């Protein structure tokens, strides 16, 4: 059983559309990260959120950490083909480097 | 500067064999973590090393082991390979073993067990 569930699992959209990916758990996390992984590569960190209710923006990407620090969302505005990849959320329950990864959302943006 | 280097990139083994994977962290990084990635289970934490000591271990059988050397390079070993061990094994390095530090991942070693 995965500690973090992501939805949707697969997403295929047209260029220019908006989308939201959800990361949910019944557990509380001290911090939560979002990664993007492209084929043949390791995950690359996009953002870290640590405070309940925190919102961070990275160009067209908006990340939110739930008030109770159990869930998070990633919103992409005006998706581009370069956004294609596997999006992973990962939560830490302490201060160490042991992260629990979500099930992943595979995003395809069609030109 | 050079990123996290994992060798080999691809490996094919048969059931019952053992395998050793290598990870060279970014220069100056002293914390190394290992993850297993499969389509069914996603990314799962194996273990974390810092200053040659294992700090955390995930829920994997004893066939999975690792070590870290004084230069922070790390190896992981899987003995008595099973078909289910086929996966992408990822290594990540960071400056310190803290969730506040950015983890940088290597491209992984793709292990196929036949």
XYZ file of C-alpha atoms in Angstrom:
225
model
C 0.000 0.000 0.000
C 1.349 3.393 -1.060
C 1.479 6.099 1.574
C 0.849 8.773 -1.059
C -1.775 8.363 -3.770
C -1.672 10.517 -6.862
C -4.494 11.231 -9.276
C -4.970 11.014 -12.083
C -2.549 8.239 -12.947
C -2.487 9.204 -16.633
C -3.319 12.514 -18.269
C -3.261 13.416 -21.958
C -4.143 16.993 -22.862
C -3.787 19.467 -25.696
C -1.202 22.221 -25.619
C -2.591 25.330 -23.923
C -4.947 23.511 -21.547
C -4.750 23.722 -17.767
C -4.444 20.724 -15.467
C -4.220 19.789 -11.801
C -2.504 16.770 -10.271
C -3.400 15.678 -6.748
C -1.300 13.963 -4.103
C -3.222 12.610 -1.108
C -2.434 10.746 2.095
C -3.891 9.994 5.483
C -0.481 10.693 7.023
C 1.072 13.994 8.020
C 4.332 15.007 6.361
C 6.973 17.433 7.586
C 7.672 18.469 4.008
C 6.518 17.540 0.557
C 8.340 17.669 -2.738
C 7.322 17.497 -6.384
C 9.573 15.962 -9.036
C 9.413 15.518 -12.793
C 11.013 12.485 -14.372
C 11.645 12.078 -18.082
C 12.306 8.733 -19.797
C 15.802 7.416 -19.169
C 16.485 9.991 -16.470
C 16.186 10.273 -12.715
C 13.589 12.524 -11.070
C 14.402 16.244 -10.954
C 13.186 18.320 -8.036
C 10.676 21.057 -8.922
C 9.727 22.408 -5.502
C 9.680 21.735 -1.757
C 6.823 22.910 0.465
C 7.099 22.757 4.240
C 4.312 24.860 5.753
C 0.640 23.852 5.825
C -1.314 26.030 3.406
C 1.847 27.104 1.590
C 1.563 28.042 -2.079
C 4.592 28.259 -4.360
C 4.699 29.340 -7.973
C 7.312 28.348 -10.508
C 6.494 30.101 -13.801
C 3.348 28.278 -15.048
C 3.399 25.733 -12.202
C 1.594 26.354 -8.903
C 2.132 24.045 -5.941
C -0.014 23.950 -2.815
C 0.509 22.112 0.471
C -2.681 21.259 2.343
C -3.428 22.994 5.650
C -3.097 19.705 7.530
C 0.082 18.769 5.616
C -1.503 15.552 4.357
C -2.057 16.485 0.740
C -0.738 18.628 -2.077
C -1.624 19.709 -5.570
C 0.246 20.782 -8.675
C -1.513 23.056 -11.154
C -0.073 23.730 -14.599
C -1.386 26.663 -16.613
C -1.258 26.634 -20.418
C 0.547 23.306 -20.673
C 3.317 22.939 -23.224
C 4.813 19.815 -24.851
C 7.919 20.360 -22.747
C 5.817 19.679 -19.637
C 5.436 16.042 -20.723
C 6.809 13.620 -18.144
C 6.124 11.648 -14.996
C 5.208 13.865 -12.053
C 5.961 12.487 -8.611
C 5.154 13.812 -5.174
C 7.303 12.742 -2.240
C 6.767 13.296 1.454
C 9.170 13.257 4.377
C 7.843 12.301 7.795
C 10.879 13.399 9.781
C 13.955 15.487 9.239
C 16.003 12.844 7.439
C 16.227 11.948 3.786
C 13.744 9.064 3.789
C 11.056 10.133 1.339
C 7.828 8.310 0.527
C 6.999 8.709 -3.139
C 3.562 8.902 -4.674
C 2.252 6.577 -7.327
C 3.039 9.085 -10.093
C 1.092 10.932 -12.781
C 2.150 10.446 -16.378
C 1.397 13.642 -18.327
C 1.418 13.904 -22.105
C 0.912 17.307 -23.721
C -0.040 17.036 -27.382
C 1.131 19.865 -29.670
C 29.941 20.230 -11.926
C 29.333 16.557 -12.630
C 26.026 15.096 -11.526
C 25.302 11.808 -9.800
C 26.865 8.971 -11.765
C 25.471 5.455 -11.652
C 27.150 2.455 -13.221
C 26.385 0.362 -15.059
C 23.366 1.860 -16.844
C 21.978 -1.509 -17.870
C 22.445 -4.966 -16.440
C 21.031 -8.385 -17.264
C 21.301 -11.175 -14.721
C 19.672 -14.537 -14.130
C 17.784 -15.737 -11.072
C 20.012 -16.725 -8.185
C 22.928 -14.510 -9.193
C 24.065 -11.475 -7.264
C 24.679 -7.962 -8.496
C 26.541 -4.849 -7.344
C 25.516 -1.370 -8.434
C 27.656 1.727 -8.009
C 26.832 5.358 -7.306
C 29.213 8.323 -7.326
C 27.592 11.350 -5.679
C 28.072 14.967 -6.619
C 31.402 16.237 -5.330
C 30.993 17.442 -1.752
C 27.771 15.524 -1.137
C 28.030 13.122 1.758
C 24.533 11.654 1.887
C 23.492 8.935 -0.546
C 20.074 7.309 -0.796
C 18.949 4.384 -2.929
C 15.503 3.795 -4.407
C 13.864 1.022 -6.417
C 11.442 2.070 -9.162
C 8.986 -0.377 -10.716
C 5.806 0.223 -12.743
C 3.673 -1.458 -10.095
C 5.133 -0.058 -6.883
C 6.629 3.208 -8.069
C 9.638 4.604 -6.235
C 10.412 2.865 -2.963
C 13.124 3.823 -0.492
C 15.848 1.219 0.033
C 18.385 2.847 2.339
C 20.329 5.995 3.134
C 24.004 6.387 3.978
C 25.912 9.245 5.544
C 29.554 9.208 6.626
C 29.812 5.494 5.827
C 26.905 4.666 8.157
C 23.456 3.437 7.226
C 20.984 5.897 8.730
C 17.676 4.571 7.449
C 16.468 1.378 5.808
C 13.281 0.744 3.886
C 11.102 -2.341 3.997
C 13.184 -4.645 1.808
C 14.519 -8.141 2.547
C 18.050 -8.715 3.773
C 19.116 -9.700 0.257
C 19.397 -5.968 -0.374
C 22.437 -4.394 1.224
C 24.644 -1.419 0.709
C 27.675 0.415 1.880
C 29.354 3.772 1.590
C 33.038 4.435 1.250
C 35.136 7.214 2.777
C 34.948 9.192 -0.485
C 31.106 9.057 -0.227
C 30.765 6.694 -3.174
C 28.181 4.029 -2.495
C 27.405 0.545 -3.672
C 24.327 -1.580 -3.295
C 24.263 -5.340 -3.562
C 21.409 -7.690 -4.248
C 22.048 -11.371 -3.605
C 20.072 -14.375 -4.821
C 18.263 -12.367 -7.467
C 14.563 -12.950 -8.071
C 12.472 -12.051 -11.109
C 10.716 -9.394 -9.034
C 13.995 -7.558 -8.506
C 13.842 -6.342 -12.107
C 13.613 -2.576 -11.737
C 15.272 0.772 -12.195
C 17.570 1.415 -9.242
C 18.083 5.092 -8.527
C 20.690 6.758 -6.390
C 20.306 10.262 -4.994
C 22.879 12.441 -3.275
C 22.594 15.498 -1.061
C 24.918 17.617 1.035
C 23.529 16.416 4.343
C 20.968 13.799 5.410
C 18.243 16.366 5.838
C 14.894 16.741 4.114
C 15.791 20.422 3.756
C 18.626 19.573 1.375
C 17.957 19.030 -2.303
C 18.349 15.445 -3.470
C 19.912 15.027 -6.901
C 19.151 11.774 -8.682
C 21.288 9.818 -11.072
C 19.886 8.350 -14.288
C 19.668 4.935 -12.648
C 20.719 1.372 -13.358
C 18.161 -0.722 -15.234
C 18.373 -4.283 -13.882
C 16.663 -7.109 -15.725
C 16.495 -10.515 -14.044
C 15.778 -13.436 -16.378
